[in-house]
Amino acid sequence: MPRYLVIGGVAGGATAAARLRRLDEKADIIIYERGGHVSYANCGLPYYLGDVIRDRNRLFVQTAAGFKNRFNIEARVGAEVISINRGEKSILVKDLAAGEVSAISYDKLVLSPGAEPVKPPIPGIDADGIFTLRNVIDTDRIKKHLVEKKPKKALVVGGGFIGLEMAENLHGLGIGVTVVEMADQVMANLDREMASEVHQQLTSQGVELILKDGVSSFEKSGNEIVTRLSSGREISSGMVILSIGVRPDTKLAKEAGLALGPRGGIAVNEFLQTSDPDIYAVGDAIEFMHPLTKQPVITFLAGPANKQGRIAADNIVGGNTKKYCGSIATAVAKIFSLTVASTGANEKMLKVSGIPYLASITHSASHATYYPGATQMSVKILFSPSDGTLYGAQIAGYDGVDKRIDVFSSVIGRGGSVRDLIEFDHAYAPPYSSAKDPVNIAGFTAENILDGLTRTIHWHEIGGLDPTSAMLIDVRTAGEFKTGTIPGAINIPVDELRSRLGDLPRDKKIVIFCAVGLRGHVAARMMLQSGFDDVRNLAGGYKTYSLAVNNIPGTVGACC
Ligand code: FAD
């Protein structure tokens, strides 16, 4: 009877163990989890802290007793694996309550130790009231602080998705929240103009957002923590959530001499086997080749961890038959009423990988605008200039973002192109979509770019235009123009443009923009077909431009 040991009993580990049992009824299967709980919902922790999930028990998908009853799997909680002896194929386990250490042998071992929050050596970082959020123990500590200390202000350090989910949930409890982020944008998975939509959402909800500033020290002052920023600014708050990022928890693997990859994660082959053939590894702790960029990556996401757990179990029981093809890190987050999602590669990743790309930005309605409740979503896609292969997509909106991002993910996952987006055969009735879905519209626009029907210019290129050789034309209505425009632009509404073409210079670069890009495209086509050679349409229109040129878009005067 083989013995399979699993280290880490949450996303990847619990999945691997349950799948192992479904494939091998006879095996001896033991999960070791150093925390107090197995198979809990990390992703639900911010919402429990914000009282959105009120019953703590709802966080526990499966218990140790449940594992025993249903799967005949021993799930040992409070049990930390302290070393792996690969020569003897055994591990040393410490019972954290009793302090006892015991050895146990294995036939196959699965590592799913997850990731640990980054905690840089900032003076005062260990002060009472400063928290990281990784597990139920952290959650209970934060909850206790919220209940007992009733902080009125909270500082969230780091604008990643966990930090922002915490910001929203603390804000929902009536706590004043400040988010400080060292980069010039939150959510590194998004490109700048898409992150700007998140900035606007945060500030419009009353969250103070400080960008391009880092923490230099923390100091306890009574019940408050005084956080000093690099800029010299001081922020006093009743609690601090540190959410600066996570790194793969590779201590055990490293000490056991398993190979690590260039990004610092546990190296695995396509079968999720480590450098030791009897040890498999899954989840946040591993790195693998990104399917598009072919660069090593680590994804800190629950979906890949669960899928990898299943594949590792299949390969352990059935021999190495199932290949892991990598993850394009499809992700979604709720930031107050905004939903932001991304899949595949963003501009930064493509640049670093030296992959040429084109970008298009469209703003489409979530469903038919004549049916009540339609909202606009911003869709950015990145694709190959040579054959239109879709590389990445990012969406920010209020409704239907999750379903669209999954469509993009599916097209990218099978190597599809922007032309597949045009053909995407979607379900349509007015409450759900339009006859042309936002996915189709992204495809139409990208195809126009690819086929040379339209040439785009991006928001960050506008500042570099030379007024002596370029002319900016705002083709929105006079009323829209009055609410704010790009400095230097003249206003010729699209419906008047045809009759005024004779007034416009033919020796200049013409940059056209409208609210979101559609009227701009109509105008650009009109001009190109009327003998104007160098005509560009501003991608995403004035909406994208005005959001992106301001780091904190809540301060922008007008936006269409
Ligand atoms: P984990 O699920 O973290 O499990 C690792 C376990 O191993 C830990 O419980 C740890 O105690 C245990 N362990 C480590 N070393 C040892 C040892 N030596 N001995 C015994 N036990 C050990 N992802 C999403 O896709 N969507 C979300 O919305 C989302 N929200 C999140 C919110 C929060 C607050 C957090 C913390 C994470 C969130 N994630 C989300 C990320 C997701 O939870 C992780 O990607 C996923 O859990 C990784 O699975 P894993 O098995 O690799 O690690």
GROMACS .gro file of C-alpha atoms and ligand atoms in nm, residues 6-14 31-47 76 78-83 93 96 111-115 117 133-135 138-139 161-162 165-166 246 249 251-252 282-286 299-306 308 330-333, ligand 1:
model
  125
    6VAL     CA    1   0.099   1.613   0.144
    7ILE     CA    2   0.258   1.922   0.300
    8GLY     CA    3   0.014   2.211   0.321
    9GLY     CA    4  -0.356   2.144   0.356
   10VAL     CA    5  -0.528   2.432   0.182
   11ALA     CA    6  -0.584   2.503  -0.190
   12GLY     CA    7  -0.331   2.285  -0.376
   13GLY     CA    8  -0.263   2.037  -0.096
   14ALA     CA    9  -0.625   1.960  -0.009
   31ILE     CA   10  -0.194   1.588   0.502
   32TYR     CA   11   0.030   1.797   0.729
   33GLU     CA   12  -0.085   2.149   0.796
   34ARG     CA   13   0.096   2.370   1.043
   35GLY     CA   14  -0.202   2.603   1.081
   36GLY     CA   15  -0.515   2.513   1.271
   37HIS     CA   16  -0.733   2.449   0.967
   38VAL     CA   17  -0.726   2.262   0.639
   39SER     CA   18  -0.910   2.349   0.320
   40TYR     CA   19  -1.028   2.695   0.417
   41ALA     CA   20  -1.118   2.982   0.190
   42ASN     CA   21  -0.822   3.226   0.196
   43CYS     CA   22  -1.002   3.423  -0.070
   44GLY     CA   23  -1.294   3.481   0.167
   45LEU     CA   24  -1.084   3.617   0.455
   46PRO     CA   25  -1.112   3.991   0.366
   47TYR     CA   26  -1.490   3.952   0.337
   76ARG     CA   27  -0.304   1.661   1.085
   78GLY     CA   28  -0.093   2.207   1.401
   79ALA     CA   29   0.167   1.977   1.244
   80GLU     CA   30   0.466   2.147   1.085
   81VAL     CA   31   0.696   1.953   0.856
   82ILE     CA   32   1.042   2.070   0.956
   83SER     CA   33   1.259   1.872   0.715
   93VAL     CA   34   0.701   1.648   1.160
   96LEU     CA   35   0.323   2.225   1.744
  111LEU     CA   36   0.457   2.007  -0.153
  112SER     CA   37   0.192   2.277  -0.141
  113PRO     CA   38   0.331   2.520   0.119
  114GLY     CA   39   0.195   2.835  -0.046
  115ALA     CA   40   0.340   3.184  -0.024
  117PRO     CA   41   0.374   3.781   0.291
  133LEU     CA   42  -0.311   3.855   0.606
  134ARG     CA   43  -0.233   3.506   0.494
  135ASN     CA   44  -0.437   3.261   0.698
  138ASP     CA   45  -0.391   3.627   1.094
  139THR     CA   46  -0.762   3.678   1.034
  161PHE     CA   47  -0.565   4.287  -0.479
  162ILE     CA   48  -0.548   4.168  -0.118
  165GLU     CA   49  -0.998   4.405  -0.086
  166MET     CA   50  -0.898   4.486   0.271
  246VAL     CA   51   0.403   3.761  -0.127
  249ASP     CA   52   0.741   2.961   0.075
  251LYS     CA   53   1.222   2.702   0.299
  252LEU     CA   54   1.160   2.326   0.319
  282VAL     CA   55   0.203   2.272  -0.667
  283GLY     CA   56   0.050   2.610  -0.592
  284ASP     CA   57   0.196   2.946  -0.497
  285ALA     CA   58   0.536   2.795  -0.421
  286ILE     CA   59   0.618   2.674  -0.772
  299THR     CA   60   0.106   3.287  -1.003
  300PHE     CA   61  -0.038   3.352  -0.661
  301LEU     CA   62  -0.388   3.241  -0.751
  302ALA     CA   63  -0.624   2.975  -0.622
  303GLY     CA   64  -0.736   2.842  -0.961
  304PRO     CA   65  -0.392   2.730  -1.079
  305ALA     CA   66  -0.314   2.582  -0.734
  306ASN     CA   67  -0.628   2.369  -0.742
  308GLN     CA   68  -0.213   2.170  -1.033
  330THR     CA   69  -0.664   3.506  -1.526
  331ALA     CA   70  -0.773   3.714  -1.229
  332VAL     CA   71  -1.067   3.921  -1.116
  333ALA     CA   72  -1.120   4.152  -0.820
  561FAD     P1   73  -0.210   2.784   0.050
  561FAD     O1   74  -0.352   2.768   0.011
  561FAD     O2   75  -0.168   2.911   0.110
  561FAD     O3   76  -0.175   2.666   0.149
  561FAD     C1   77  -0.045   2.648   0.197
  561FAD     C2   78  -0.053   2.589   0.335
  561FAD     O4   79   0.068   2.521   0.362
  561FAD     C3   80  -0.067   2.693   0.444
  561FAD     O5   81  -0.189   2.675   0.514
  561FAD     C4   82   0.054   2.673   0.531
  561FAD     O6   83   0.023   2.683   0.670
  561FAD     C5   84   0.093   2.530   0.499
  561FAD     N1   85   0.235   2.503   0.522
  561FAD     C6   86   0.341   2.570   0.472
  561FAD     N2   87   0.456   2.514   0.512
  561FAD     C7   88   0.423   2.409   0.589
  561FAD     C8   89   0.498   2.313   0.660
  561FAD     N3   90   0.631   2.315   0.660
  561FAD     N4   91   0.432   2.219   0.729
  561FAD     C9   92   0.296   2.216   0.731
  561FAD     N5   93   0.220   2.305   0.667
  561FAD    C10   94   0.282   2.401   0.594
  561FAD     N6   95  -0.656   3.373  -0.519
  561FAD    C11   96  -0.749   3.386  -0.617
  561FAD     O7   97  -0.734   3.325  -0.722
  561FAD     N7   98  -0.858   3.467  -0.599
  561FAD    C12   99  -0.879   3.536  -0.484
  561FAD     O8  100  -0.979   3.606  -0.470
  561FAD    C13  101  -0.783   3.526  -0.381
  561FAD     N8  102  -0.798   3.594  -0.265
  561FAD    C14  103  -0.705   3.578  -0.166
  561FAD    C15  104  -0.721   3.648  -0.047
  561FAD    C16  105  -0.628   3.633   0.055
  561FAD    C17  106  -0.646   3.711   0.181
  561FAD    C18  107  -0.518   3.545   0.039
  561FAD    C19  108  -0.418   3.527   0.149
  561FAD    C20  109  -0.500   3.477  -0.078
  561FAD    C21  110  -0.593   3.492  -0.183
  561FAD     N9  111  -0.578   3.426  -0.304
  561FAD    C22  112  -0.671   3.440  -0.403
  561FAD    C23  113  -0.460   3.341  -0.329
  561FAD    C24  114  -0.493   3.195  -0.307
  561FAD     O9  115  -0.550   3.179  -0.181
  561FAD    C25  116  -0.363   3.116  -0.318
  561FAD    O10  117  -0.312   3.134  -0.446
  561FAD    C26  118  -0.384   2.968  -0.294
  561FAD    O11  119  -0.438   2.945  -0.167
  561FAD    C27  120  -0.249   2.895  -0.306
  561FAD    O12  121  -0.264   2.763  -0.273
  561FAD     P2  122  -0.143   2.682  -0.209
  561FAD    O13  123  -0.194   2.545  -0.183
  561FAD    O14  124  -0.024   2.700  -0.291
  561FAD    O15  125  -0.115   2.757  -0.073
   0.00000   0.00000   0.00000
